[in-house]
Each structure stands twice: as C-alpha cells, then as structure tokens.
CSV table of C-alpha atoms and ligand atoms in Angstrom, one decimal:
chain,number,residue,atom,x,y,z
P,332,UNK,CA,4.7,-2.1,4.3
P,333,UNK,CA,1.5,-0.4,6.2
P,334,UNK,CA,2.6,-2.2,9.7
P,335,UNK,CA,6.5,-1.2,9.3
P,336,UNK,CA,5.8,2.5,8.6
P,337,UNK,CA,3.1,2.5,11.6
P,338,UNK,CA,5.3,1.3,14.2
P,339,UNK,CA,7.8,3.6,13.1
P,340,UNK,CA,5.4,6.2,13.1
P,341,UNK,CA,4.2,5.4,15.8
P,342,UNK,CA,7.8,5.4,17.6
P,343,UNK,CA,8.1,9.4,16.4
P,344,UNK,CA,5.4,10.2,18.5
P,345,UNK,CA,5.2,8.1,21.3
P,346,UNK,CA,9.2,10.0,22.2
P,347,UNK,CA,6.9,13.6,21.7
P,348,UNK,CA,4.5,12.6,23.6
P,349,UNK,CA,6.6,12.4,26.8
P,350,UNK,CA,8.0,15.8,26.0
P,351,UNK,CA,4.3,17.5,26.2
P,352,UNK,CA,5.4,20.9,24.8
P,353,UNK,CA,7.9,20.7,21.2
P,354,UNK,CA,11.2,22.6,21.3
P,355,UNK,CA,12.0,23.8,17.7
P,356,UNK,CA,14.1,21.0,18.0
P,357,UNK,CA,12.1,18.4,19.0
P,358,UNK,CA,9.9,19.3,15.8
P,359,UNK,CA,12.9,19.1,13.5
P,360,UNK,CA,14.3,15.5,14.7
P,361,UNK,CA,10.5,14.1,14.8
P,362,UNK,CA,10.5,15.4,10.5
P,363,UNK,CA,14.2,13.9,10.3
P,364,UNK,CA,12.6,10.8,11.6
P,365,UNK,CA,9.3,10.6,9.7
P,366,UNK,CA,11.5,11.5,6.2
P,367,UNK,CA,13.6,8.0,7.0
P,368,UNK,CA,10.4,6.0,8.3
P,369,UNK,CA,8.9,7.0,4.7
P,370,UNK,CA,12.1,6.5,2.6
P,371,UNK,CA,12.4,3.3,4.4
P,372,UNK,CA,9.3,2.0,3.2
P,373,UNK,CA,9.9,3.0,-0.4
P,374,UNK,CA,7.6,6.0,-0.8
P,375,UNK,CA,9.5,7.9,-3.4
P,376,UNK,CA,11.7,10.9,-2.4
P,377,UNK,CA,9.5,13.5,-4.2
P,378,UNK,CA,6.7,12.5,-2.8
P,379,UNK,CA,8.5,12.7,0.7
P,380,UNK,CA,9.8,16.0,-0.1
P,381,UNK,CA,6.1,17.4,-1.0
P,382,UNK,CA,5.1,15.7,2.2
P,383,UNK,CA,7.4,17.6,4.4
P,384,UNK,CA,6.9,20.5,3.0
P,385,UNK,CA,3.3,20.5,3.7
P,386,UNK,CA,3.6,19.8,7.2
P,387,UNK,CA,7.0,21.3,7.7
P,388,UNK,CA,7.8,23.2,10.8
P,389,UNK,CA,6.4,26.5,9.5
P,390,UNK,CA,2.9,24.7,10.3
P,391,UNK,CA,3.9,23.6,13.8
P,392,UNK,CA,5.1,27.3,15.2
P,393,UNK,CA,6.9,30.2,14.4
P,394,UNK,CA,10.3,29.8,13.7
P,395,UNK,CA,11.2,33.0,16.1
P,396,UNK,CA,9.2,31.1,18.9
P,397,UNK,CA,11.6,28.3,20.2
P,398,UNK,CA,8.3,26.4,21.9
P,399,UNK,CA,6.0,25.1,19.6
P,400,UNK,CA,3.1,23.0,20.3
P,401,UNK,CA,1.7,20.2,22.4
P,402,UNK,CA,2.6,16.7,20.8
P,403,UNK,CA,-1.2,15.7,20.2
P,404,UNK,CA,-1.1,18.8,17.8
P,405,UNK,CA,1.6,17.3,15.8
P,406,UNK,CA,0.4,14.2,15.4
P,407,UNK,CA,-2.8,15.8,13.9
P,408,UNK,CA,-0.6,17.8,11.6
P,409,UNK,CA,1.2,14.4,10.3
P,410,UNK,CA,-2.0,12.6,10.3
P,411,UNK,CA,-3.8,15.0,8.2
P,412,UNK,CA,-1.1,15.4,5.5
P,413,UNK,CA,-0.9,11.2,5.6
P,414,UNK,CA,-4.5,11.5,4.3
P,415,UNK,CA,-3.8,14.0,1.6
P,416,UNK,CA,-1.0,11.9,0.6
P,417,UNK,CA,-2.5,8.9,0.4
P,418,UNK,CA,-6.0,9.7,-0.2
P,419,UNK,CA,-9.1,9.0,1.8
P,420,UNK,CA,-10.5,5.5,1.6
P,421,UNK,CA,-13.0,4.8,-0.8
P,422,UNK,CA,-15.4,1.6,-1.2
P,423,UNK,CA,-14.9,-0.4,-3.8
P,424,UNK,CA,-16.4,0.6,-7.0
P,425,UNK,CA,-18.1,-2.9,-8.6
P,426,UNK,CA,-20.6,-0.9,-10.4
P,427,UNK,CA,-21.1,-1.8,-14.3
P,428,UNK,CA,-21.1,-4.9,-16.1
P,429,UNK,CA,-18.8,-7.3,-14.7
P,430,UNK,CA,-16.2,-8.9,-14.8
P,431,UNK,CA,-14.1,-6.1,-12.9
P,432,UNK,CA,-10.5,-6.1,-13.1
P,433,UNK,CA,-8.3,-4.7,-10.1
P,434,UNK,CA,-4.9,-3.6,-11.1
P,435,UNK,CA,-2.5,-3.5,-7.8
P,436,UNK,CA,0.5,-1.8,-8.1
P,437,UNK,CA,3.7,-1.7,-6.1
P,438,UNK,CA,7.5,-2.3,-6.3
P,439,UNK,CA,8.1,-6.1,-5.6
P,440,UNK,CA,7.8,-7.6,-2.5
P,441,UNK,CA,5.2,-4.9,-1.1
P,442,UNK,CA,2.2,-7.4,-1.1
P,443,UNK,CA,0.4,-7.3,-4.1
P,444,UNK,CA,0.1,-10.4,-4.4
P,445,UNK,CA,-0.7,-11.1,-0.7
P,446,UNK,CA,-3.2,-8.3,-1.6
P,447,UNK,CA,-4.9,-9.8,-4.3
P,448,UNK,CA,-6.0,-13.1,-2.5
P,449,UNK,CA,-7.2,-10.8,0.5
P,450,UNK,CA,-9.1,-8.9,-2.1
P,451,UNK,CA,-10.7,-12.6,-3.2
P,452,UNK,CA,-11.0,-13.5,-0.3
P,453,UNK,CA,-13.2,-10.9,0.9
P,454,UNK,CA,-15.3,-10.2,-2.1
P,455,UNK,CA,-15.8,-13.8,-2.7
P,456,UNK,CA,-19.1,-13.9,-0.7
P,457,UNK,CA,-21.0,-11.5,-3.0
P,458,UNK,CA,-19.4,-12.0,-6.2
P,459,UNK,CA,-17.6,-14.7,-8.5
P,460,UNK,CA,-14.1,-14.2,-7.8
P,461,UNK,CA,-10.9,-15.4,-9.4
P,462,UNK,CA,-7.4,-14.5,-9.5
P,463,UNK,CA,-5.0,-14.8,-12.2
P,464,UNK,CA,-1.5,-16.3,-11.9
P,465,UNK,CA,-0.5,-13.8,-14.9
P,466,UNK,CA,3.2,-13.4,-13.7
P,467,UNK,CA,5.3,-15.7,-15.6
P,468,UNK,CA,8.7,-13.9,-14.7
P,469,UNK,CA,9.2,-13.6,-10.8
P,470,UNK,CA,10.5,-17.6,-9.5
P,471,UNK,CA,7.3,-19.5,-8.2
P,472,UNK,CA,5.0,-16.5,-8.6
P,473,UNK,CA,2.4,-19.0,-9.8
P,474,UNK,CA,2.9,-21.3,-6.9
P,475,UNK,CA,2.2,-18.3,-5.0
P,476,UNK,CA,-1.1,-18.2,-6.0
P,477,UNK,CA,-2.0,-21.6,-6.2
P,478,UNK,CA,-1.3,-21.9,-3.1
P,479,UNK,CA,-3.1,-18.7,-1.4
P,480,UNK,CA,-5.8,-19.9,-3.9
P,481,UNK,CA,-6.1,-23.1,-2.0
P,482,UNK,CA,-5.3,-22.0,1.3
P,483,UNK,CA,-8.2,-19.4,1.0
P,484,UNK,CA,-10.7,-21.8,-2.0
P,485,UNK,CA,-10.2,-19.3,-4.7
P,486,UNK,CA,-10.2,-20.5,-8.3
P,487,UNK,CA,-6.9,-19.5,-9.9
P,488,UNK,CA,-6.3,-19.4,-13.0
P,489,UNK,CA,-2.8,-20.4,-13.9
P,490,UNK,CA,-1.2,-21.6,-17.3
P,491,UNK,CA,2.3,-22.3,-16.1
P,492,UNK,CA,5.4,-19.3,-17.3
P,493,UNK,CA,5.7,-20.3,-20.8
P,494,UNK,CA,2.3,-18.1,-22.1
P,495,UNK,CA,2.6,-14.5,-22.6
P,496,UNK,CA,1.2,-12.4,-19.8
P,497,UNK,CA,-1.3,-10.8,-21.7
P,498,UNK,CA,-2.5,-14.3,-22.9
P,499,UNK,CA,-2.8,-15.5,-20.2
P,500,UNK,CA,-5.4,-13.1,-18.7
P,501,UNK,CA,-7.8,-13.0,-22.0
P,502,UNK,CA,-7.8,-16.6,-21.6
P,503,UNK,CA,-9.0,-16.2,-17.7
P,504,UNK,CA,-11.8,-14.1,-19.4
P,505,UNK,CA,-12.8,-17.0,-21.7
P,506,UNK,CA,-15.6,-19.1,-20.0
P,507,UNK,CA,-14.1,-22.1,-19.0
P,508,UNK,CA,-15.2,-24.4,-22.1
P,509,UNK,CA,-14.5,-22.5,-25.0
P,510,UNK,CA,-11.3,-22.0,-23.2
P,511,UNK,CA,-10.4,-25.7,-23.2
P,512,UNK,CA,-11.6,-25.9,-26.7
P,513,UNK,CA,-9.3,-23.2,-27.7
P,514,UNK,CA,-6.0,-25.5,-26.5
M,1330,GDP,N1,3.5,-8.9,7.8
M,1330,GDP,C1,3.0,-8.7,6.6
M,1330,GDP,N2,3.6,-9.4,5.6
M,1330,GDP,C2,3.0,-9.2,4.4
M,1330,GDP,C3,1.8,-8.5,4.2
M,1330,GDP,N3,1.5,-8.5,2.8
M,1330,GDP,C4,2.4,-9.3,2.3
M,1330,GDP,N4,3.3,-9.7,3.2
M,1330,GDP,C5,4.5,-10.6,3.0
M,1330,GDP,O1,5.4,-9.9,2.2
M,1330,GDP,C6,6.1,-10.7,1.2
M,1330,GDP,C7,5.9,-10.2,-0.2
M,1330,GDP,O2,4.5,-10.2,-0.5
M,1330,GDP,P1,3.9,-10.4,-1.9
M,1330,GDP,O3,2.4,-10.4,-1.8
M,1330,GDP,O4,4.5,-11.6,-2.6
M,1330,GDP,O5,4.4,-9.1,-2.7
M,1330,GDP,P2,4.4,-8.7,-4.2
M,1330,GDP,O6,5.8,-8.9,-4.7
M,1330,GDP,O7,4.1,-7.2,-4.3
M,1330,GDP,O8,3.4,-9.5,-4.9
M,1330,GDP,C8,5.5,-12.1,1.4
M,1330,GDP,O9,6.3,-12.9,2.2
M,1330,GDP,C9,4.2,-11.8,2.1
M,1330,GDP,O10,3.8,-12.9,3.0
M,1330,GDP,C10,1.2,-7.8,5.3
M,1330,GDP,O11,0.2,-7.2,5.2
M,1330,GDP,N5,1.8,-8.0,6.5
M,1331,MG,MG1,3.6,-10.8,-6.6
C-alpha cells in the first residue's frame, strides 16, 4: 500500500517541481491529486477530508494572491501533515513479561499478513518468535503462513480452519507439551 501511495505521491510533486513557483491552481490540482492517491489506497474519506483541510490551500498562500509558493514548500506542508496523520514512528515496545502479542490491522489484502512474518523475521534474533495461523476463514490463509514461515524458519503455529479463532491462539500460548496433551 506504502509503495503505491509513494510513487503517486511522489508523481504530485515531481509535475510542481518543474513549475518552481505554484499558481493557485497548480496548488488546487496537486490536492485534487493527493485526495485520489489517498482514496486509492483505502485511507478512509474522513480521514482524507481532515487531511486536506489541514494542509489545504489556505496554508500554501492567500487566496487573493494568485502566486503561492515554491514547490519544496509544499511538499513540506504535505509531508508534515503525513506525519500528523499517521503518527511518528515509534520502536517497538517489548517491555514487560512476555509473550507480546502484536495485533495488525488492515482491510484485506493490505499486507498484514506479509507484515507479520517481516515482524518475525526481524525480531527473531533477539526474541522467541512465532506466528499464528489464527485465520480459519480467508482460502489458504494458513498456507500463507506456513509457507512465509518456512521460507523465513519461523515456527507457525497452525491447527488447520476447523478450530475457532480464538482457540486457536490460547492454544499457541500453551507450551508445546501440555498442548499436545490437551488433543
Ligand atoms: N509490493 C508489495 N507487495 C506486498 C507488500 N506486503 C504485502 N504485499 C503483497 O500484497 C498481497 C496481500 O498481502 P497479505 O499480507 O496477504 O495481506 P493481508 O490480507 O492484509 O494479510 C500479497 O500478494 C503480498 O505478497 C509490500 O510491502 N510490497
Ligand atoms: Mg492475511
């Protein structure tokens, strides 16, 4: 989702940028732009909305003034309010006793799952990592993460589609004799 909203993004600005200094105009079809890049990529309409209002035109010049600002100004204006929107990054948090659970959350298809074995992958070094094949409704979910569990040597903890989500991931909590025992 990241990589199709950048290059979109980044399309908005690379046309500014040969303009040098915005027309009123200029500024209105690069916000017409950025509103469909961020629609596109599923971000919700009042969030949009909020978004565009808070770097909306009245930010990039007066509206009497028909020439606004050089392009390098806008994209600081964009930039910023990305931040706010999004927040800033943070490190992880794996204080406290473990184990820590990470909940990812995003419509389908917008890489959670992709996410989650990244996630393994890269905290696997320092931690004891597993990842839980807890989606028993989506086709071949599981195989999903068998198979980015292999790819990357992750444990995965799977117990087919027929086991009740939240089952499933008490059992992954279980250590792994007691949970053969319970069967
Ligand atoms: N190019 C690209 N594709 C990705 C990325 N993350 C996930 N995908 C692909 O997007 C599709 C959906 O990802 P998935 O992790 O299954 O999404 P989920 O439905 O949220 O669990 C898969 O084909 C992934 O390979 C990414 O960062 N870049
Ligand atoms: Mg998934």
């Amino acid at each position: 989702m990241f990589e199709g909203l950048t290059n979109k993004l980044q399309a908005v600005f690379d046309k500014l940028s040969k303009r040098g200094v915005l027309s009123e105009a200029d500024v209105d079809a690069a916000l017409r732009e950025v509103r469909l890049a961020l629609l596109e990529a599923d971000v919700h309409y009042t969030v949009v909305k909020d978004f565009l209002d808070a770097c909306g035109s009245a930010r990039w010049a007066p509206r009497s003034a028909n020439i606004c600002l050089p392009h390098n100004r806008s994209l600081k204006i964009v930039y910023e309010e990305l931040i706010t929107t999004l927040g800033k990054p943070a490190p992880l948090d794996l204080s406290g006793q473990p184990p820590h659970v990470m909940m990812l959350v995003g419509l389908q298809g917008s890489g959670k799952t992709t996410m989650a074995a990244k996630l393994g992958l890269r905290l696997k070094g320092s931690a004891a990592t597993a990842v839980v094949a807890a989606d028993t409704y989506r086709p071949a979910a599981v195989t999903q993460l068998q198979v980015l569990g292999k790819q990357l040597d992750l444990p995965v903890h799977s117990e087919g589609t027929q086991v009740p989500p939240p089952q499933i991931c008490r059992n992954a909590f279980q250590p792994r004799g007691k949970r053969l025992m319970a069967r």
